[in-house]
């Protein structure tokens, strides 16, 4: 990866986009890492449960207090299942005066972005995830049931926003929720689709796209691009270091998931 020019960093500082700037520094720091072989085995992660609590207080209590906070993890269900969304801790949508340069929610360029979940489920039966997404401009709610066939499961999986459910509008802002088997506990987040810049219409390499996403704080696409590279080349130590550093960033705060495997094993389908 090439180094970011100083004038770009200065622009980001002037815009006070701290999260974007941290991602720039993050990828500058890891661009010179050497190549090697990964040093962990499946035995080290097989029965690990992340030490993160479920979200508190409940959504209704947060609304009473005038809070809108993203909620990343459920507590264990009766069967012991846990899901955690891979979204940053930083509530980037909590801005009093919103402009085009002060996004609400984590960003994507895609009409159908990919969601990444850490899933812990010791039961040998399919998992049903109730997925809802609300268009904040029209208040229309879209719902879909996602079915995960391969269980037990311990690792990070993904699913794309179903195109027949909804394609995100450019500059549209959305709130999404996910729950297991109709359980009361939900994980939730916000996202916003930004216009695709002309620079990304050319023939950029995956590494160049990752650098662009990092510079501009495009979380969903950054995570997906890096995860897909890791799935294609799981023994690439540089990609592993990049992944670890991204999750460990103080504004992301997902370092407790860095040893969890990325799984390309699972059939994730729509149940309705």
PDB file of C-alpha atoms in Angstrom:
ATOM      1  CA  UNK A   1       0.000   0.000   0.000  1.00  0.00           C
ATOM      2  CA  UNK A   2       1.213   3.507  -0.722  1.00  0.00           C
ATOM      3  CA  UNK A   3       1.442   6.075   2.053  1.00  0.00           C
ATOM      4  CA  UNK A   4      -1.348   8.602   2.480  1.00  0.00           C
ATOM      5  CA  UNK A   5      -0.407  12.123   1.431  1.00  0.00           C
ATOM      6  CA  UNK A   6      -0.128  14.747   4.140  1.00  0.00           C
ATOM      7  CA  UNK A   7      -2.632  17.066   2.458  1.00  0.00           C
ATOM      8  CA  UNK A   8      -5.310  14.363   2.683  1.00  0.00           C
ATOM      9  CA  UNK A   9      -4.641  13.858   6.385  1.00  0.00           C
ATOM     10  CA  UNK A  10      -4.794  17.632   6.915  1.00  0.00           C
ATOM     11  CA  UNK A  11      -8.156  17.764   5.139  1.00  0.00           C
ATOM     12  CA  UNK A  12      -9.520  15.004   7.329  1.00  0.00           C
ATOM     13  CA  UNK A  13      -8.329  16.779  10.476  1.00  0.00           C
ATOM     14  CA  UNK A  14      -9.935  20.010   9.372  1.00  0.00           C
ATOM     15  CA  UNK A  15     -13.218  18.190   8.824  1.00  0.00           C
ATOM     16  CA  UNK A  16     -12.891  16.735  12.363  1.00  0.00           C
ATOM     17  CA  UNK A  17     -13.632  13.269  11.075  1.00  0.00           C
ATOM     18  CA  UNK A  18     -11.672  11.545  13.831  1.00  0.00           C
ATOM     19  CA  UNK A  19     -12.871   8.055  13.031  1.00  0.00           C
ATOM     20  CA  UNK A  20     -11.755   8.327   9.413  1.00  0.00           C
ATOM     21  CA  UNK A  21      -8.393   9.703  10.474  1.00  0.00           C
ATOM     22  CA  UNK A  22      -7.848   6.853  12.916  1.00  0.00           C
ATOM     23  CA  UNK A  23      -8.503   4.356  10.147  1.00  0.00           C
ATOM     24  CA  UNK A  24      -5.978   6.156   7.935  1.00  0.00           C
ATOM     25  CA  UNK A  25      -3.353   5.970  10.686  1.00  0.00           C
ATOM     26  CA  UNK A  26      -4.316   2.364  11.322  1.00  0.00           C
ATOM     27  CA  UNK A  27      -3.632   1.249   7.771  1.00  0.00           C
ATOM     28  CA  UNK A  28      -0.483   3.344   7.511  1.00  0.00           C
ATOM     29  CA  UNK A  29       0.832   1.539  10.569  1.00  0.00           C
ATOM     30  CA  UNK A  30       0.194  -1.932   9.163  1.00  0.00           C
ATOM     31  CA  UNK A  31       1.225  -1.342   5.557  1.00  0.00           C
ATOM     32  CA  UNK A  32       4.854  -2.377   6.241  1.00  0.00           C
ATOM     33  CA  UNK A  33       4.172  -5.668   8.011  1.00  0.00           C
ATOM     34  CA  UNK A  34       6.113  -8.714   6.845  1.00  0.00           C
ATOM     35  CA  UNK A  35       4.674 -11.942   5.459  1.00  0.00           C
ATOM     36  CA  UNK A  36       4.498 -15.172   7.435  1.00  0.00           C
ATOM     37  CA  UNK A  37       2.344 -18.053   8.613  1.00  0.00           C
ATOM     38  CA  UNK A  38      -0.583 -17.757  10.999  1.00  0.00           C
ATOM     39  CA  UNK A  39       0.111 -19.063  14.477  1.00  0.00           C
ATOM     40  CA  UNK A  40      -3.195 -20.270  15.853  1.00  0.00           C
ATOM     41  CA  UNK A  41      -5.231 -23.446  15.456  1.00  0.00           C
ATOM     42  CA  UNK A  42      -8.914 -24.271  15.540  1.00  0.00           C
ATOM     43  CA  UNK A  43      -8.507 -25.799  19.002  1.00  0.00           C
ATOM     44  CA  UNK A  44      -7.709 -22.381  20.403  1.00  0.00           C
ATOM     45  CA  UNK A  45     -11.061 -20.885  19.432  1.00  0.00           C
ATOM     46  CA  UNK A  46     -13.527 -23.749  19.312  1.00  0.00           C
ATOM     47  CA  UNK A  47     -15.324 -23.072  22.606  1.00  0.00           C
ATOM     48  CA  UNK A  48     -14.459 -19.450  23.255  1.00  0.00           C
ATOM     49  CA  UNK A  49     -17.337 -17.181  24.320  1.00  0.00           C
ATOM     50  CA  UNK A  50     -16.523 -13.458  24.021  1.00  0.00           C
ATOM     51  CA  UNK A  51     -16.573 -11.641  27.352  1.00  0.00           C
ATOM     52  CA  UNK A  52     -18.919  -8.890  26.254  1.00  0.00           C
ATOM     53  CA  UNK A  53     -22.332  -8.395  27.910  1.00  0.00           C
ATOM     54  CA  UNK A  54     -25.636  -8.046  26.156  1.00  0.00           C
ATOM     55  CA  UNK A  55     -26.803  -4.494  25.542  1.00  0.00           C
ATOM     56  CA  UNK A  56     -28.277  -2.618  28.464  1.00  0.00           C
ATOM     57  CA  UNK A  57     -30.598  -0.929  29.038  1.00  0.00           C
ATOM     58  CA  UNK A  58     -33.362  -2.118  26.715  1.00  0.00           C
ATOM     59  CA  UNK A  59     -34.271  -0.171  23.596  1.00  0.00           C
ATOM     60  CA  UNK A  60     -37.362   1.364  25.231  1.00  0.00           C
ATOM     61  CA  UNK A  61     -35.276   2.652  28.149  1.00  0.00           C
ATOM     62  CA  UNK A  62     -32.744   4.203  25.791  1.00  0.00           C
ATOM     63  CA  UNK A  63     -35.534   5.946  23.884  1.00  0.00           C
ATOM     64  CA  UNK A  64     -36.936   7.394  27.125  1.00  0.00           C
ATOM     65  CA  UNK A  65     -33.529   8.897  27.809  1.00  0.00           C
ATOM     66  CA  UNK A  66     -33.292  10.307  24.302  1.00  0.00           C
ATOM     67  CA  UNK A  67     -30.455   7.967  23.372  1.00  0.00           C
ATOM     68  CA  UNK A  68     -29.881   6.191  20.086  1.00  0.00           C
ATOM     69  CA  UNK A  69     -27.093   3.714  20.647  1.00  0.00           C
ATOM     70  CA  UNK A  70     -26.019   0.870  18.469  1.00  0.00           C
ATOM     71  CA  UNK A  71     -26.312  -2.481  20.227  1.00  0.00           C
ATOM     72  CA  UNK A  72     -23.798  -5.076  19.082  1.00  0.00           C
ATOM     73  CA  UNK A  73     -24.379  -8.261  21.085  1.00  0.00           C
ATOM     74  CA  UNK A  74     -27.117 -10.459  22.515  1.00  0.00           C
ATOM     75  CA  UNK A  75     -26.789 -12.432  25.708  1.00  0.00           C
ATOM     76  CA  UNK A  76     -27.065 -16.222  25.586  1.00  0.00           C
ATOM     77  CA  UNK A  77     -30.462 -17.640  24.612  1.00  0.00           C
ATOM     78  CA  UNK A  78     -31.867 -20.721  26.313  1.00  0.00           C
ATOM     79  CA  UNK A  79     -29.819 -22.845  23.958  1.00  0.00           C
ATOM     80  CA  UNK A  80     -26.677 -20.854  24.670  1.00  0.00           C
ATOM     81  CA  UNK A  81     -26.499 -19.019  21.333  1.00  0.00           C
ATOM     82  CA  UNK A  82     -24.866 -15.607  21.052  1.00  0.00           C
ATOM     83  CA  UNK A  83     -24.542 -13.217  18.114  1.00  0.00           C
ATOM     84  CA  UNK A  84     -22.349 -10.134  17.920  1.00  0.00           C
ATOM     85  CA  UNK A  85     -22.399  -7.676  15.024  1.00  0.00           C
ATOM     86  CA  UNK A  86     -19.039  -6.503  13.723  1.00  0.00           C
ATOM     87  CA  UNK A  87     -19.722  -2.775  13.822  1.00  0.00           C
ATOM     88  CA  UNK A  88     -17.582  -0.099  15.482  1.00  0.00           C
ATOM     89  CA  UNK A  89     -18.209   1.002  19.035  1.00  0.00           C
ATOM     90  CA  UNK A  90     -18.078   4.658  18.023  1.00  0.00           C
ATOM     91  CA  UNK A  91     -21.632   6.077  17.648  1.00  0.00           C
ATOM     92  CA  UNK A  92     -20.785   8.069  14.516  1.00  0.00           C
ATOM     93  CA  UNK A  93     -24.425   8.916  13.855  1.00  0.00           C
ATOM     94  CA  UNK A  94     -24.831  10.877  17.105  1.00  0.00           C
ATOM     95  CA  UNK A  95     -24.293  14.321  15.604  1.00  0.00           C
ATOM     96  CA  UNK A  96     -26.515  17.271  16.483  1.00  0.00           C
ATOM     97  CA  UNK A  97     -26.077  19.085  13.187  1.00  0.00           C
ATOM     98  CA  UNK A  98     -25.905  16.571  10.359  1.00  0.00           C
ATOM     99  CA  UNK A  99     -24.404  17.427   6.997  1.00  0.00           C
ATOM    100  CA  UNK A 100     -23.230  15.362   4.066  1.00  0.00           C
ATOM    101  CA  UNK A 101     -19.831  15.179   5.779  1.00  0.00           C
ATOM    102  CA  UNK A 102     -21.160  14.106   9.178  1.00  0.00           C
ATOM    103  CA  UNK A 103     -22.648  10.655   8.544  1.00  0.00           C
ATOM    104  CA  UNK A 104     -25.324   8.998  10.592  1.00  0.00           C
ATOM    105  CA  UNK A 105     -24.423   5.388  11.026  1.00  0.00           C
ATOM    106  CA  UNK A 106     -21.606   3.362   9.504  1.00  0.00           C
ATOM    107  CA  UNK A 107     -21.085   3.841   5.783  1.00  0.00           C
ATOM    108  CA  UNK A 108     -21.321   1.775   2.608  1.00  0.00           C
ATOM    109  CA  UNK A 109     -21.233   2.442  -1.124  1.00  0.00           C
ATOM    110  CA  UNK A 110     -23.284  -0.664  -1.903  1.00  0.00           C
ATOM    111  CA  UNK A 111     -27.005  -1.078  -2.487  1.00  0.00           C
ATOM    112  CA  UNK A 112     -26.810  -4.496  -0.810  1.00  0.00           C
ATOM    113  CA  UNK A 113     -24.036  -4.378   1.810  1.00  0.00           C
ATOM    114  CA  UNK A 114     -22.757  -7.406   3.689  1.00  0.00           C
ATOM    115  CA  UNK A 115     -23.281  -7.842   7.432  1.00  0.00           C
ATOM    116  CA  UNK A 116     -20.703  -9.739   9.508  1.00  0.00           C
ATOM    117  CA  UNK A 117     -21.641 -11.566  12.703  1.00  0.00           C
ATOM    118  CA  UNK A 118     -19.758 -13.493  15.323  1.00  0.00           C
ATOM    119  CA  UNK A 119     -22.020 -16.488  15.977  1.00  0.00           C
ATOM    120  CA  UNK A 120     -21.711 -18.876  18.912  1.00  0.00           C
ATOM    121  CA  UNK A 121     -24.279 -21.672  18.821  1.00  0.00           C
ATOM    122  CA  UNK A 122     -23.552 -25.037  20.480  1.00  0.00           C
ATOM    123  CA  UNK A 123     -26.883 -26.562  19.454  1.00  0.00           C
ATOM    124  CA  UNK A 124     -27.048 -28.940  16.514  1.00  0.00           C
ATOM    125  CA  UNK A 125     -30.005 -27.327  14.789  1.00  0.00           C
ATOM    126  CA  UNK A 126     -30.491 -24.475  12.294  1.00  0.00           C
ATOM    127  CA  UNK A 127     -30.478 -20.903  13.586  1.00  0.00           C
ATOM    128  CA  UNK A 128     -33.221 -18.517  12.518  1.00  0.00           C
ATOM    129  CA  UNK A 129     -32.322 -14.827  12.576  1.00  0.00           C
ATOM    130  CA  UNK A 130     -35.087 -12.260  12.364  1.00  0.00           C
ATOM    131  CA  UNK A 131     -33.754  -9.327  10.327  1.00  0.00           C
ATOM    132  CA  UNK A 132     -35.507  -5.956  10.116  1.00  0.00           C
ATOM    133  CA  UNK A 133     -34.396  -2.760   8.413  1.00  0.00           C
ATOM    134  CA  UNK A 134     -36.173   0.595   8.552  1.00  0.00           C
ATOM    135  CA  UNK A 135     -35.848   3.426   6.054  1.00  0.00           C
ATOM    136  CA  UNK A 136     -35.664   6.514   8.265  1.00  0.00           C
ATOM    137  CA  UNK A 137     -36.996   8.798   5.519  1.00  0.00           C
ATOM    138  CA  UNK A 138     -40.195   6.847   4.847  1.00  0.00           C
ATOM    139  CA  UNK A 139     -40.305   4.900   8.162  1.00  0.00           C
ATOM    140  CA  UNK A 140     -41.091   1.797   6.129  1.00  0.00           C
ATOM    141  CA  UNK A 141     -39.910  -1.437   7.753  1.00  0.00           C
ATOM    142  CA  UNK A 142     -38.656  -4.421   5.748  1.00  0.00           C
ATOM    143  CA  UNK A 143     -38.424  -7.868   7.348  1.00  0.00           C
ATOM    144  CA  UNK A 144     -36.757 -11.152   6.451  1.00  0.00           C
ATOM    145  CA  UNK A 145     -35.881 -14.393   8.255  1.00  0.00           C
ATOM    146  CA  UNK A 146     -32.315 -15.586   7.696  1.00  0.00           C
ATOM    147  CA  UNK A 147     -31.609 -19.309   8.182  1.00  0.00           C
ATOM    148  CA  UNK A 148     -28.157 -20.660   9.107  1.00  0.00           C
ATOM    149  CA  UNK A 149     -28.044 -24.372   8.328  1.00  0.00           C
ATOM    150  CA  UNK A 150     -24.645 -25.608   9.536  1.00  0.00           C
ATOM    151  CA  UNK A 151     -24.542 -25.914  13.313  1.00  0.00           C
ATOM    152  CA  UNK A 152     -22.995 -26.081  15.875  1.00  0.00           C
ATOM    153  CA  UNK A 153     -21.125 -22.967  14.819  1.00  0.00           C
ATOM    154  CA  UNK A 154     -18.362 -20.915  16.448  1.00  0.00           C
ATOM    155  CA  UNK A 155     -16.991 -18.114  14.305  1.00  0.00           C
ATOM    156  CA  UNK A 156     -17.603 -15.098  12.091  1.00  0.00           C
ATOM    157  CA  UNK A 157     -20.102 -15.453   9.252  1.00  0.00           C
ATOM    158  CA  UNK A 158     -21.758 -13.040   6.858  1.00  0.00           C
ATOM    159  CA  UNK A 159     -24.912 -12.423   4.889  1.00  0.00           C
ATOM    160  CA  UNK A 160     -25.727  -9.795   2.279  1.00  0.00           C
ATOM    161  CA  UNK A 161     -28.790  -7.595   2.462  1.00  0.00           C
ATOM    162  CA  UNK A 162     -31.321  -9.535   0.339  1.00  0.00           C
ATOM    163  CA  UNK A 163     -31.847  -7.639  -2.925  1.00  0.00           C
ATOM    164  CA  UNK A 164     -35.483  -8.701  -3.126  1.00  0.00           C
ATOM    165  CA  UNK A 165     -36.042  -7.160   0.307  1.00  0.00           C
ATOM    166  CA  UNK A 166     -34.475  -3.752  -0.212  1.00  0.00           C
ATOM    167  CA  UNK A 167     -31.743  -1.957  -2.131  1.00  0.00           C
ATOM    168  CA  UNK A 168     -30.350   1.004  -0.229  1.00  0.00           C
ATOM    169  CA  UNK A 169     -30.916   4.426  -1.735  1.00  0.00           C
ATOM    170  CA  UNK A 170     -27.946   6.719  -2.258  1.00  0.00           C
ATOM    171  CA  UNK A 171     -27.664   8.979   0.819  1.00  0.00           C
ATOM    172  CA  UNK A 172     -30.408   6.935   2.487  1.00  0.00           C
ATOM    173  CA  UNK A 173     -30.142   6.343   6.240  1.00  0.00           C
ATOM    174  CA  UNK A 174     -31.366   3.077   7.740  1.00  0.00           C
ATOM    175  CA  UNK A 175     -31.742   1.407  11.115  1.00  0.00           C
ATOM    176  CA  UNK A 176     -31.454  -2.373  11.259  1.00  0.00           C
ATOM    177  CA  UNK A 177     -32.190  -4.993  13.915  1.00  0.00           C
ATOM    178  CA  UNK A 178     -31.327  -8.659  14.257  1.00  0.00           C
ATOM    179  CA  UNK A 179     -32.536 -11.231  16.790  1.00  0.00           C
ATOM    180  CA  UNK A 180     -32.337 -14.999  17.270  1.00  0.00           C
ATOM    181  CA  UNK A 181     -35.510 -17.039  16.896  1.00  0.00           C
ATOM    182  CA  UNK A 182     -37.780 -14.169  17.883  1.00  0.00           C
ATOM    183  CA  UNK A 183     -35.986 -13.603  21.199  1.00  0.00           C
ATOM    184  CA  UNK A 184     -36.614 -10.259  22.859  1.00  0.00           C
ATOM    185  CA  UNK A 185     -32.948  -9.265  22.856  1.00  0.00           C
ATOM    186  CA  UNK A 186     -31.835  -7.595  19.635  1.00  0.00           C
ATOM    187  CA  UNK A 187     -28.684  -6.249  18.123  1.00  0.00           C
ATOM    188  CA  UNK A 188     -29.087  -3.083  16.118  1.00  0.00           C
ATOM    189  CA  UNK A 189     -27.193  -0.493  14.155  1.00  0.00           C
ATOM    190  CA  UNK A 190     -27.468   2.327  11.669  1.00  0.00           C
ATOM    191  CA  UNK A 191     -26.043   2.568   8.180  1.00  0.00           C
ATOM    192  CA  UNK A 192     -25.921   5.106   5.394  1.00  0.00           C
ATOM    193  CA  UNK A 193     -25.237   4.569   1.695  1.00  0.00           C
ATOM    194  CA  UNK A 194     -22.931   7.151   0.153  1.00  0.00           C
ATOM    195  CA  UNK A 195     -22.546   7.883  -3.599  1.00  0.00           C
ATOM    196  CA  UNK A 196     -19.862   5.803  -5.293  1.00  0.00           C
ATOM    197  CA  UNK A 197     -16.960   8.138  -6.104  1.00  0.00           C
ATOM    198  CA  UNK A 198     -15.516   8.173  -9.606  1.00  0.00           C
ATOM    199  CA  UNK A 199     -12.174   6.963  -8.255  1.00  0.00           C
ATOM    200  CA  UNK A 200     -13.724   3.563  -7.532  1.00  0.00           C
ATOM    201  CA  UNK A 201     -15.081   3.107 -11.053  1.00  0.00           C
ATOM    202  CA  UNK A 202     -11.604   2.276 -12.349  1.00  0.00           C
ATOM    203  CA  UNK A 203      -9.556  -0.886 -12.111  1.00  0.00           C
ATOM    204  CA  UNK A 204      -8.366  -0.697  -8.520  1.00  0.00           C
ATOM    205  CA  UNK A 205      -6.812  -3.668  -6.792  1.00  0.00           C
ATOM    206  CA  UNK A 206      -8.449  -5.022  -3.621  1.00  0.00           C
ATOM    207  CA  UNK A 207      -5.599  -3.502  -1.610  1.00  0.00           C
ATOM    208  CA  UNK A 208      -6.226  -0.097  -3.198  1.00  0.00           C
ATOM    209  CA  UNK A 209      -9.947  -0.367  -2.474  1.00  0.00           C
ATOM    210  CA  UNK A 210      -9.198  -1.233   1.158  1.00  0.00           C
ATOM    211  CA  UNK A 211      -6.973   1.822   1.406  1.00  0.00           C
ATOM    212  CA  UNK A 212      -9.726   4.008  -0.063  1.00  0.00           C
ATOM    213  CA  UNK A 213     -12.369   2.642   2.306  1.00  0.00           C
ATOM    214  CA  UNK A 214     -10.034   3.203   5.258  1.00  0.00           C
ATOM    215  CA  UNK A 215      -9.280   6.782   4.207  1.00  0.00           C
ATOM    216  CA  UNK A 216     -12.975   7.579   3.904  1.00  0.00           C
ATOM    217  CA  UNK A 217     -14.407   5.613   6.835  1.00  0.00           C
ATOM    218  CA  UNK A 218     -16.502   3.230   4.688  1.00  0.00           C
ATOM    219  CA  UNK A 219     -16.852   0.579   7.375  1.00  0.00           C
ATOM    220  CA  UNK A 220     -19.085  -2.065   5.779  1.00  0.00           C
ATOM    221  CA  UNK A 221     -17.101  -2.207   2.537  1.00  0.00           C
ATOM    222  CA  UNK A 222     -13.732  -2.061   4.317  1.00  0.00           C
ATOM    223  CA  UNK A 223     -14.618  -4.980   6.572  1.00  0.00           C
ATOM    224  CA  UNK A 224     -16.079  -7.033   3.702  1.00  0.00           C
ATOM    225  CA  UNK A 225     -13.133  -6.467   1.355  1.00  0.00           C
ATOM    226  CA  UNK A 226     -10.596  -7.380   4.038  1.00  0.00           C
ATOM    227  CA  UNK A 227     -12.596 -10.404   5.205  1.00  0.00           C
ATOM    228  CA  UNK A 228     -12.938 -11.722   1.654  1.00  0.00           C
ATOM    229  CA  UNK A 229      -9.195 -11.383   1.080  1.00  0.00           C
ATOM    230  CA  UNK A 230      -8.575 -13.348   4.275  1.00  0.00           C
ATOM    231  CA  UNK A 231     -10.980 -16.082   3.201  1.00  0.00           C
ATOM    232  CA  UNK A 232      -9.162 -16.356  -0.137  1.00  0.00           C
ATOM    233  CA  UNK A 233      -5.726 -16.437   1.509  1.00  0.00           C
ATOM    234  CA  UNK A 234      -6.138 -17.637   5.114  1.00  0.00           C
ATOM    235  CA  UNK A 235      -2.389 -18.166   5.660  1.00  0.00           C
ATOM    236  CA  UNK A 236      -1.463 -14.595   4.767  1.00  0.00           C
ATOM    237  CA  UNK A 237       0.005 -13.166   7.963  1.00  0.00           C
ATOM    238  CA  UNK A 238      -0.115  -9.583   6.690  1.00  0.00           C
ATOM    239  CA  UNK A 239      -3.874  -9.800   6.155  1.00  0.00           C
ATOM    240  CA  UNK A 240      -4.243 -11.363   9.599  1.00  0.00           C
ATOM    241  CA  UNK A 241      -2.281  -8.497  11.168  1.00  0.00           C
ATOM    242  CA  UNK A 242      -4.438  -5.964   9.321  1.00  0.00           C
ATOM    243  CA  UNK A 243      -7.585  -7.706  10.528  1.00  0.00           C
ATOM    244  CA  UNK A 244      -6.356  -7.791  14.128  1.00  0.00           C
ATOM    245  CA  UNK A 245      -5.314  -4.145  14.095  1.00  0.00           C
ATOM    246  CA  UNK A 246      -8.638  -3.061  12.647  1.00  0.00           C
ATOM    247  CA  UNK A 247     -10.651  -4.904  15.300  1.00  0.00           C
ATOM    248  CA  UNK A 248      -8.361  -3.681  18.093  1.00  0.00           C
ATOM    249  CA  UNK A 249      -8.705   0.007  17.177  1.00  0.00           C
ATOM    250  CA  UNK A 250     -10.100   1.965  20.129  1.00  0.00           C
ATOM    251  CA  UNK A 251     -13.078   3.245  18.130  1.00  0.00           C
ATOM    252  CA  UNK A 252     -13.903  -0.236  16.855  1.00  0.00           C
ATOM    253  CA  UNK A 253     -13.323  -2.128  20.137  1.00  0.00           C
ATOM    254  CA  UNK A 254     -13.765  -5.622  18.727  1.00  0.00           C
ATOM    255  CA  UNK A 255     -10.330  -6.939  19.630  1.00  0.00           C
ATOM    256  CA  UNK A 256     -11.875  -9.695  21.743  1.00  0.00           C
ATOM    257  CA  UNK A 257     -13.046 -11.271  18.461  1.00  0.00           C
ATOM    258  CA  UNK A 258      -9.737 -11.143  16.601  1.00  0.00           C
ATOM    259  CA  UNK A 259      -8.916 -14.827  17.167  1.00  0.00           C
ATOM    260  CA  UNK A 260     -12.324 -15.979  15.993  1.00  0.00           C
ATOM    261  CA  UNK A 261     -12.191 -17.720  12.603  1.00  0.00           C
ATOM    262  CA  UNK A 262     -13.747 -16.339   9.464  1.00  0.00           C
ATOM    263  CA  UNK A 263     -16.052 -19.100   8.257  1.00  0.00           C
ATOM    264  CA  UNK A 264     -16.781 -19.764   4.606  1.00  0.00           C
ATOM    265  CA  UNK A 265     -18.593 -22.929   5.511  1.00  0.00           C
ATOM    266  CA  UNK A 266     -22.156 -22.024   6.137  1.00  0.00           C
ATOM    267  CA  UNK A 267     -25.330 -21.962   4.124  1.00  0.00           C
ATOM    268  CA  UNK A 268     -27.105 -18.705   4.951  1.00  0.00           C
ATOM    269  CA  UNK A 269     -30.463 -18.569   3.199  1.00  0.00           C
ATOM    270  CA  UNK A 270     -33.733 -16.712   3.358  1.00  0.00           C
ATOM    271  CA  UNK A 271     -36.418 -18.614   5.223  1.00  0.00           C
ATOM    272  CA  UNK A 272     -39.345 -16.550   3.949  1.00  0.00           C
TER     273      UNK A 272
END
